[in-house]
mmCIF file of C-alpha atoms and ligand atoms in Angstrom:
data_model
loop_
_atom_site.group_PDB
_atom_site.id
_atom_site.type_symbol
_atom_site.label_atom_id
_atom_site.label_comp_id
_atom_site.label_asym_id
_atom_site.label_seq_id
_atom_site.Cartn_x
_atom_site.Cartn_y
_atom_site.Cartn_z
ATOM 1 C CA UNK N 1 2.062 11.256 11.320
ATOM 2 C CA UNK N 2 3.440 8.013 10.239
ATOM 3 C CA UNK N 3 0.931 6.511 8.439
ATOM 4 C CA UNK N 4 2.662 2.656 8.318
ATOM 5 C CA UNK N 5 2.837 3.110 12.350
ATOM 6 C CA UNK N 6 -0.702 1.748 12.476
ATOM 7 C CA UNK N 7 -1.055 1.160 8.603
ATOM 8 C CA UNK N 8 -2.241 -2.894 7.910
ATOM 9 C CA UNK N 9 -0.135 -3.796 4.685
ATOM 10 C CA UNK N 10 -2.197 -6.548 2.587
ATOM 11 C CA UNK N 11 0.106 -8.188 -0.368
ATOM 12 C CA UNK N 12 -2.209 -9.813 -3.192
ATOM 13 C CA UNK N 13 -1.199 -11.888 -6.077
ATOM 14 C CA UNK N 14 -1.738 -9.854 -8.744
ATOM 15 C CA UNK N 15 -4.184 -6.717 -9.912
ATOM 16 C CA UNK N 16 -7.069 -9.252 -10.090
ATOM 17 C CA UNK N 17 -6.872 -10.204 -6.770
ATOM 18 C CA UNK N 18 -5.952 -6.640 -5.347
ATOM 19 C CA UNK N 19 -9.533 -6.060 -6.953
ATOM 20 C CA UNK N 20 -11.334 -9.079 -5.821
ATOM 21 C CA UNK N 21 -9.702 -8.025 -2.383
ATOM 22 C CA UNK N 22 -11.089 -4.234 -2.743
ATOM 23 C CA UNK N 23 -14.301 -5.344 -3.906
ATOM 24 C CA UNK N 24 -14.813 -7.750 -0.859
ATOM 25 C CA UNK N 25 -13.817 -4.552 1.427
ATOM 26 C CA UNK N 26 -16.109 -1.817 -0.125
ATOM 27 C CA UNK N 27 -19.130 -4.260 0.092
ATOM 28 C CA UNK N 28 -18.825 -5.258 3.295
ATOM 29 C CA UNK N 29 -18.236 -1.563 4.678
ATOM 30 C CA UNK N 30 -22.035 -1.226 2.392
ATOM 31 C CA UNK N 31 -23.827 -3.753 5.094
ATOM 32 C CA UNK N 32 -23.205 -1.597 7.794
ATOM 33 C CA UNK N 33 -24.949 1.053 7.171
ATOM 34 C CA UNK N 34 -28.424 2.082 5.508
ATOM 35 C CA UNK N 35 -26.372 5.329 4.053
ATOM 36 C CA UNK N 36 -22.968 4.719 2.796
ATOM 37 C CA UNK N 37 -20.481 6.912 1.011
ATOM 38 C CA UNK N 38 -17.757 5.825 -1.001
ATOM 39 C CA UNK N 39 -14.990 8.305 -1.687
ATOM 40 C CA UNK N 40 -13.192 7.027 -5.189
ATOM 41 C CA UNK N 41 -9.931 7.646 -6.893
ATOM 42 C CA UNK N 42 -8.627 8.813 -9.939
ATOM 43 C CA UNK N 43 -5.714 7.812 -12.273
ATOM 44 C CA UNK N 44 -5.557 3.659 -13.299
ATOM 45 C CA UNK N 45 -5.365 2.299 -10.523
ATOM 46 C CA UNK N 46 -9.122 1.810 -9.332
ATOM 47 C CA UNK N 47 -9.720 0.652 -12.650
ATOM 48 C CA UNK N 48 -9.777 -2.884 -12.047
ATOM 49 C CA UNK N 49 -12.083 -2.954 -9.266
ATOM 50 C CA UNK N 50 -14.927 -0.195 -11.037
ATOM 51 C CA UNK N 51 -14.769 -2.866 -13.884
ATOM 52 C CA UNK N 52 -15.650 -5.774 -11.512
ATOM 53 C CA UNK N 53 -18.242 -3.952 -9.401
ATOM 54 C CA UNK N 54 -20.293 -3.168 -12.753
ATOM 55 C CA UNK N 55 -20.113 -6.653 -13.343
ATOM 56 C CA UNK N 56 -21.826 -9.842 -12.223
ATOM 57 C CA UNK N 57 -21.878 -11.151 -9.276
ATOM 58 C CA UNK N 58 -20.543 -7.880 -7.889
ATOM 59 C CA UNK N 59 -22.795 -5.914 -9.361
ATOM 60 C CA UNK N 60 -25.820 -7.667 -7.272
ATOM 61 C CA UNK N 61 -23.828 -7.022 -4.038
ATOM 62 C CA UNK N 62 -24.130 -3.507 -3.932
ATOM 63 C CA UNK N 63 -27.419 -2.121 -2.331
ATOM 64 C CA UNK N 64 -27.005 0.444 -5.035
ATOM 65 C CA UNK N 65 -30.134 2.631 -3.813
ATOM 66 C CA UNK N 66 -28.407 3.205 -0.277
ATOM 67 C CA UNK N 67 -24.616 4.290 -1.453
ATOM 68 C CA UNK N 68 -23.611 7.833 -2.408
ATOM 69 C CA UNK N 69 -20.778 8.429 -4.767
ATOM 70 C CA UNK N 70 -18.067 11.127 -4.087
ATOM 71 C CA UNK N 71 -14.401 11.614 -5.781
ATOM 72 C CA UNK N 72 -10.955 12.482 -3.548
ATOM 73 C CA UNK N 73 -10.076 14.775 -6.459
ATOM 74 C CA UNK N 74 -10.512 15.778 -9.788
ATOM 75 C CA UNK N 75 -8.534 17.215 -12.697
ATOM 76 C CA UNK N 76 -10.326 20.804 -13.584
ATOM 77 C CA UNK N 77 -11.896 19.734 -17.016
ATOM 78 C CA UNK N 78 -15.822 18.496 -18.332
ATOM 79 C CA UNK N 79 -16.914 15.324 -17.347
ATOM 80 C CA UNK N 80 -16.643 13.939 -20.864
ATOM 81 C CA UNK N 81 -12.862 14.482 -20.963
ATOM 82 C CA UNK N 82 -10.893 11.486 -20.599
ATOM 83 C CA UNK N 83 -8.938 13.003 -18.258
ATOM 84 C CA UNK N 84 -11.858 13.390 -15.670
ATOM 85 C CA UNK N 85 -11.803 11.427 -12.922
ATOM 86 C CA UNK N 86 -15.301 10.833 -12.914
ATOM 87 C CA UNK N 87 -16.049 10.659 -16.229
ATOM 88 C CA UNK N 88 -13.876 7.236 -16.398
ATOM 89 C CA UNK N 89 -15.838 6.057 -13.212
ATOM 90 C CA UNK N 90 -19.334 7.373 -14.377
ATOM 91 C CA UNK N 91 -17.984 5.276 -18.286
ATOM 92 C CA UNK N 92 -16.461 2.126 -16.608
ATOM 93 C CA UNK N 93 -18.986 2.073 -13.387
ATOM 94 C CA UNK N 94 -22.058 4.271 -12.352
ATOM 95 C CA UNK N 95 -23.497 4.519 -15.770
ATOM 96 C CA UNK N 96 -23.641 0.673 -16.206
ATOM 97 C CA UNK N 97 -24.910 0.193 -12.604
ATOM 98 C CA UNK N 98 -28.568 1.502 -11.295
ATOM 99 C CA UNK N 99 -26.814 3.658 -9.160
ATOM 100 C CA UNK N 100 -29.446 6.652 -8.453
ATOM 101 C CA UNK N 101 -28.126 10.064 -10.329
ATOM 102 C CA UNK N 102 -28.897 11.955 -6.772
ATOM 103 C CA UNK N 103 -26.594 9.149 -5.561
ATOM 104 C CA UNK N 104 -23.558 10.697 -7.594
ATOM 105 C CA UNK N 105 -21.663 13.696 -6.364
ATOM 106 C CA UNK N 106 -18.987 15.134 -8.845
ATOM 107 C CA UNK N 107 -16.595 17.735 -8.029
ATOM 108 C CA UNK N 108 -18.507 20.520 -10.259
ATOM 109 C CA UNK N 109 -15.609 21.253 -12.541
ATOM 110 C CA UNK N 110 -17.514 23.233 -14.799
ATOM 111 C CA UNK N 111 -17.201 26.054 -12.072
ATOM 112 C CA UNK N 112 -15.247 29.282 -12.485
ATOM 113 C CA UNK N 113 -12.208 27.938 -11.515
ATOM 114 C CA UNK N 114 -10.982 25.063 -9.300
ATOM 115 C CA UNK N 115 -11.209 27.108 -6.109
ATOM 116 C CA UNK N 116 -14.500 27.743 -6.204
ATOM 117 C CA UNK N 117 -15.369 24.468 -7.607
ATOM 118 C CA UNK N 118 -13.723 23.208 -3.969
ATOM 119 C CA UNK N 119 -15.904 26.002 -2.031
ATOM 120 C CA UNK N 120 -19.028 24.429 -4.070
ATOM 121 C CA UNK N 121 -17.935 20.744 -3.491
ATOM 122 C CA UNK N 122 -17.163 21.331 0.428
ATOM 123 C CA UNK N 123 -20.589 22.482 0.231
ATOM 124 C CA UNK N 124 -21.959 19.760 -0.860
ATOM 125 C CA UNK N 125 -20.091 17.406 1.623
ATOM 126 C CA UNK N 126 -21.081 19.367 4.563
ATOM 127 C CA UNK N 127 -24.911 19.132 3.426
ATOM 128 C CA UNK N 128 -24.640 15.343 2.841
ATOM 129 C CA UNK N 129 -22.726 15.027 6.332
ATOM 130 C CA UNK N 130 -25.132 17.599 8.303
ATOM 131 C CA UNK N 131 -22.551 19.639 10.134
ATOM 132 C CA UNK N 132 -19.377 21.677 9.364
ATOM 133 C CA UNK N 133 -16.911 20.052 11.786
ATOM 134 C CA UNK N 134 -15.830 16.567 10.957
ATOM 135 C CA UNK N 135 -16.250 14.095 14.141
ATOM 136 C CA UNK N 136 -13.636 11.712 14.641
ATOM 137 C CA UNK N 137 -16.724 9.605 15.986
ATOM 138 C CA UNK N 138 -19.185 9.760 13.036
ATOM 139 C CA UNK N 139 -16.568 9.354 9.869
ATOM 140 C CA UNK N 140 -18.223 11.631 6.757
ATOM 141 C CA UNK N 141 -17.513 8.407 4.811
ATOM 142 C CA UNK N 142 -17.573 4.186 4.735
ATOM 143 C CA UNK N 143 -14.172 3.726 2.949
ATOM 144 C CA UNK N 144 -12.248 6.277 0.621
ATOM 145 C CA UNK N 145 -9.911 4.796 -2.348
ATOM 146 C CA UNK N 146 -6.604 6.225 -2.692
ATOM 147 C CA UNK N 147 -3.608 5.461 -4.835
ATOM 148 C CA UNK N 148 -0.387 6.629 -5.246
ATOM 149 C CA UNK N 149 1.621 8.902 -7.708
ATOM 150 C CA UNK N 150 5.328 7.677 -8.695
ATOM 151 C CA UNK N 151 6.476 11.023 -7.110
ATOM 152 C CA UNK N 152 4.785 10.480 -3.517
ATOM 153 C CA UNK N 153 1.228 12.346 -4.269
ATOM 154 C CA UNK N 154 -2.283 11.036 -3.478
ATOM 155 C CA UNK N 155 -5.256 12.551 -4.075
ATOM 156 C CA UNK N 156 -4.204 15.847 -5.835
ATOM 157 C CA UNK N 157 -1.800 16.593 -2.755
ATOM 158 C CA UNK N 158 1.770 16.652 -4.748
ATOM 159 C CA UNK N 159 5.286 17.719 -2.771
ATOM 160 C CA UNK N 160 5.428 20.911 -1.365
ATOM 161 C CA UNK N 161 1.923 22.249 -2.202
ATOM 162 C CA UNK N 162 0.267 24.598 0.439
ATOM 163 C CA UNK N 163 -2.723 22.264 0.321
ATOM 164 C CA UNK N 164 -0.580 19.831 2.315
ATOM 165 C CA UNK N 165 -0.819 22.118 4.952
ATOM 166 C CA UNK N 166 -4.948 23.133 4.824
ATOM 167 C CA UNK N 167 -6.393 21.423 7.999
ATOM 168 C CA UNK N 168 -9.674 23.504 8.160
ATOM 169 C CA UNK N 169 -11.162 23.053 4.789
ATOM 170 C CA UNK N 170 -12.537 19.922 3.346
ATOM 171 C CA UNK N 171 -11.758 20.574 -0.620
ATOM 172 C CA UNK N 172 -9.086 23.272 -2.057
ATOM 173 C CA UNK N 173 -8.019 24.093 -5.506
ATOM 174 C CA UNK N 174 -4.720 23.428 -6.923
ATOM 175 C CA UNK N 175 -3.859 25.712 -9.725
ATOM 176 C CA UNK N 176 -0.264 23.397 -10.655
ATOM 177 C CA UNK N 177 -0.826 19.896 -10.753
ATOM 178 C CA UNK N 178 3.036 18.478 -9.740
ATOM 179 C CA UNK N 179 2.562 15.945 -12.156
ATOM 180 C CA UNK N 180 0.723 15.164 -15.584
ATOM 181 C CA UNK N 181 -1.578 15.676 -16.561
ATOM 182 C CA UNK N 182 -0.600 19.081 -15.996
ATOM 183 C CA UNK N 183 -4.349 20.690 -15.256
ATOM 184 C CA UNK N 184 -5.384 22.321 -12.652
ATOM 185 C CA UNK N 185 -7.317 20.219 -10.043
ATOM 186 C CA UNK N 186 -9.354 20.142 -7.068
ATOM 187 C CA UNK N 187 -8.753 17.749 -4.166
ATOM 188 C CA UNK N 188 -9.932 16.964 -0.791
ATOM 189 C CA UNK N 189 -7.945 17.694 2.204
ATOM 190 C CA UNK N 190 -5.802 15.365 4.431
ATOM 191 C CA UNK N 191 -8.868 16.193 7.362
ATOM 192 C CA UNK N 192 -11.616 15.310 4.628
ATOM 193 C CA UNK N 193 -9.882 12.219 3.272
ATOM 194 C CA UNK N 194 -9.032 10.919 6.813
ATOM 195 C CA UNK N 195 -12.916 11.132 8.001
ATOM 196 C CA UNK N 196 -13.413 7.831 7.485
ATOM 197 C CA UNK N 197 -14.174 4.193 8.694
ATOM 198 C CA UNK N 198 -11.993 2.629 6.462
ATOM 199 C CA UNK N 199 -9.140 4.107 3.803
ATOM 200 C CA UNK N 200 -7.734 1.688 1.620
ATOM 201 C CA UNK N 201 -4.948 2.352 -0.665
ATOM 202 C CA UNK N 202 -4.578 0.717 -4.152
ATOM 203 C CA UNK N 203 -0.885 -0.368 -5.105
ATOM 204 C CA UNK N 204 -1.845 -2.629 -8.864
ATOM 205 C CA UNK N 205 1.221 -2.544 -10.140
ATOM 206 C CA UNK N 206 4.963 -3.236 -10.248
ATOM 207 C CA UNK N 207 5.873 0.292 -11.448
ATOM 208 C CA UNK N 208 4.536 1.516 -8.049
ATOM 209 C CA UNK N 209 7.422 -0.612 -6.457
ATOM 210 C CA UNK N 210 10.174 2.006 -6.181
ATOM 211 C CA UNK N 211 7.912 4.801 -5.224
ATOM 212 C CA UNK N 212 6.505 2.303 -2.260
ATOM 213 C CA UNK N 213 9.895 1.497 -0.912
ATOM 214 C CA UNK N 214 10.369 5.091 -0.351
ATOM 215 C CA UNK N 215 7.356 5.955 1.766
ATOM 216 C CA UNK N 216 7.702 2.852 3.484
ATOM 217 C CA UNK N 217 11.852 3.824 4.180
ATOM 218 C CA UNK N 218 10.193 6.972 5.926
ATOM 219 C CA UNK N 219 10.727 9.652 2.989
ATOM 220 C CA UNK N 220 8.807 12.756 3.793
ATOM 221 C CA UNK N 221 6.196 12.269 0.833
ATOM 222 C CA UNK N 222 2.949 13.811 0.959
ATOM 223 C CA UNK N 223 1.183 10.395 0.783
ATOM 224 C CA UNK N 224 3.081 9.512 4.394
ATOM 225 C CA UNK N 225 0.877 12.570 6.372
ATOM 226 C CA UNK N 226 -2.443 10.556 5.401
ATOM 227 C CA UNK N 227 -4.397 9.286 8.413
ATOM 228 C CA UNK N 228 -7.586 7.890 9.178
ATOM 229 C CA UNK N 229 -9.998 7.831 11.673
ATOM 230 C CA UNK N 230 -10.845 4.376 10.834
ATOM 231 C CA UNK N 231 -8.715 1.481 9.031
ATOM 232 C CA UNK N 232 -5.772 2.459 7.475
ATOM 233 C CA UNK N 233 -5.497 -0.466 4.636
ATOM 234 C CA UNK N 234 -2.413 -0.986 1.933
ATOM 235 C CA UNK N 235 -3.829 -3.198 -0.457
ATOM 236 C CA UNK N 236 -0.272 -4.309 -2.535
ATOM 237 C CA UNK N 237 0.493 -6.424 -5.391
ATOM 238 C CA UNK N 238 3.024 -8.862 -4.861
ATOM 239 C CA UNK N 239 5.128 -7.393 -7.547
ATOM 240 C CA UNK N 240 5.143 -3.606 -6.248
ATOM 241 C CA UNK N 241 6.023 -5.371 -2.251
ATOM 242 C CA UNK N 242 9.474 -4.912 -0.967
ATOM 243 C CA UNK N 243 11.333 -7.559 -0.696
ATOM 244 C CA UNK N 244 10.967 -8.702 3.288
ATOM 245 C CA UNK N 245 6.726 -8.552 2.413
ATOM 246 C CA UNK N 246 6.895 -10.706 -0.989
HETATM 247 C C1 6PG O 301 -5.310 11.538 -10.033
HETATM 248 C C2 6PG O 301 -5.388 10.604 -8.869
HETATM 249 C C3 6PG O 301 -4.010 10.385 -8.340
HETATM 250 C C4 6PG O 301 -3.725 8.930 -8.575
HETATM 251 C C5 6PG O 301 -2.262 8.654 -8.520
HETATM 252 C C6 6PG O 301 -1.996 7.247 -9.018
HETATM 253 O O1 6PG O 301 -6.145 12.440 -10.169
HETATM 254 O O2 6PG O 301 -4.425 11.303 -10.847
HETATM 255 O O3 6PG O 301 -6.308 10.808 -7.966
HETATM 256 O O4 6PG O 301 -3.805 10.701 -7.014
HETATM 257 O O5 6PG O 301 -4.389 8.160 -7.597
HETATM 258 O O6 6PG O 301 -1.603 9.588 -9.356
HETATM 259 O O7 6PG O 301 -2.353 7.204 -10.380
HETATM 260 P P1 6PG O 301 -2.443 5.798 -11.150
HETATM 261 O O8 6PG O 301 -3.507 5.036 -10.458
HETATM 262 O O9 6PG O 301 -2.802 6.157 -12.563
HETATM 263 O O10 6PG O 301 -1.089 5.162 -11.008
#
């Protein structure tokens, strides 16, 4: 699946902007509906736009009773490690925000292990969604972040993992992470990630440029087999855009 053949590429000035731009995005997909769910992301990249949505005047935008919280993956450690994914946006965001607690839906990494943290977690999804088949028509989720890893990965999906194949389940475990940190994680599927009305990818910086230009030559990367029901959205900074997009 090509994702750029009906992929909208946004360029922004700079990481402020590319948050500005995100925040705009996630609130207006919150006005449509009087349940939303917002899938997040991990690593640095979302950073930005948690700390400006736990801010004024963002932070009055948000009809914070009606939105659920979910995470695309997770590295397999506690909550209070800095390496968890939601720890950093429970730190930066939903603990300065009055953001109900039912509202907030961690991957349960304190589970045996990560594979039956994703059997817990798909769970969970499938309760909050009400059925367990996805319909193309009735996206399990308003907008889901995503960024990209310097070697093609997004989400927890890295280069030639199995999970890259799953297109039943909703979560799997990933005992190797293909890049550090080197835990083991636990990561929503292509299907799960792609049930959604709007997917919006953030690109914040100019290390991401090299990585970029190879998806967007047509390298077979995992982050090039993502799809969504919905928008597909690139949201770039001008100093990660190839040259013809500057
Ligand atoms: C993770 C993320 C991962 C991340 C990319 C980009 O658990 O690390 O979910 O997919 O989005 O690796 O990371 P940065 O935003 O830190 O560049």
């Amino acid at each position: 699946m090509d994702s750029r053949a009906h992929a909208q590429i946004l360029v922004v000035g700079d990481a402020a902007a590319l948050a500005e731009t995100a925040a705009r995005r996630l609130v207006a997909r919150l006005t449509r509906t009087e349940r939303a769910a917002i899938c997040l992301t991990g690593g640095s990249s979302p950073l930005g736009l948690y700390r400006l949505l736990a801010e004024s005047p963002w932070n009055g935008e948000v009809p914070w009773d009606c939105v659920h919280w979910f995470i695309g993956d997770d590295r397999f450690v506690p909550e209070h490690d800095p390496l968890s994914n939601m720890g950093a946006a429970k730190r930066i965001l939903l603990d300065r925000v009055p953001a109900p607690r039912p509202n907030i839906h961690p991957i349960p990494t304190d589970a045996q292990n990560p594979e039956s943290a994703a059997r817990l977690y798909e769970q969970e999804l499938k309760r909050f969604y009400g059925a367990d088949r996805l319909d193309t028509k009735r996206p399990l989720f308003d907008l889901v972040l995503m960024g990209l890893g310097p070697d093609g990965h997004t989400a927890s999906l890295f280069p030639g993992s199995s999970a890259l194949e799953e297109k039943q389940r909703w979560a799997v475990g990933i005992a190797k992470a293909g890049m550090e940190p080197f835990v083991p994680r636990v990561t929503l599927t292509f299907p799960a990630l792609a049930s959604t009305h709007e997917m919006l990818f953030l690109i914040d910086s100019a290390d991401k440029g090299p990585i970029l230009k190879r998806v967007l030559a047509g390298e077979d990367l995992p982050v090039r087999r993502v799809y969504a029901d919905g928008e597909l959205v690139w949201l770039v900074v001008r100093a990660a855009a190839p040259g013809d997009m500057k």
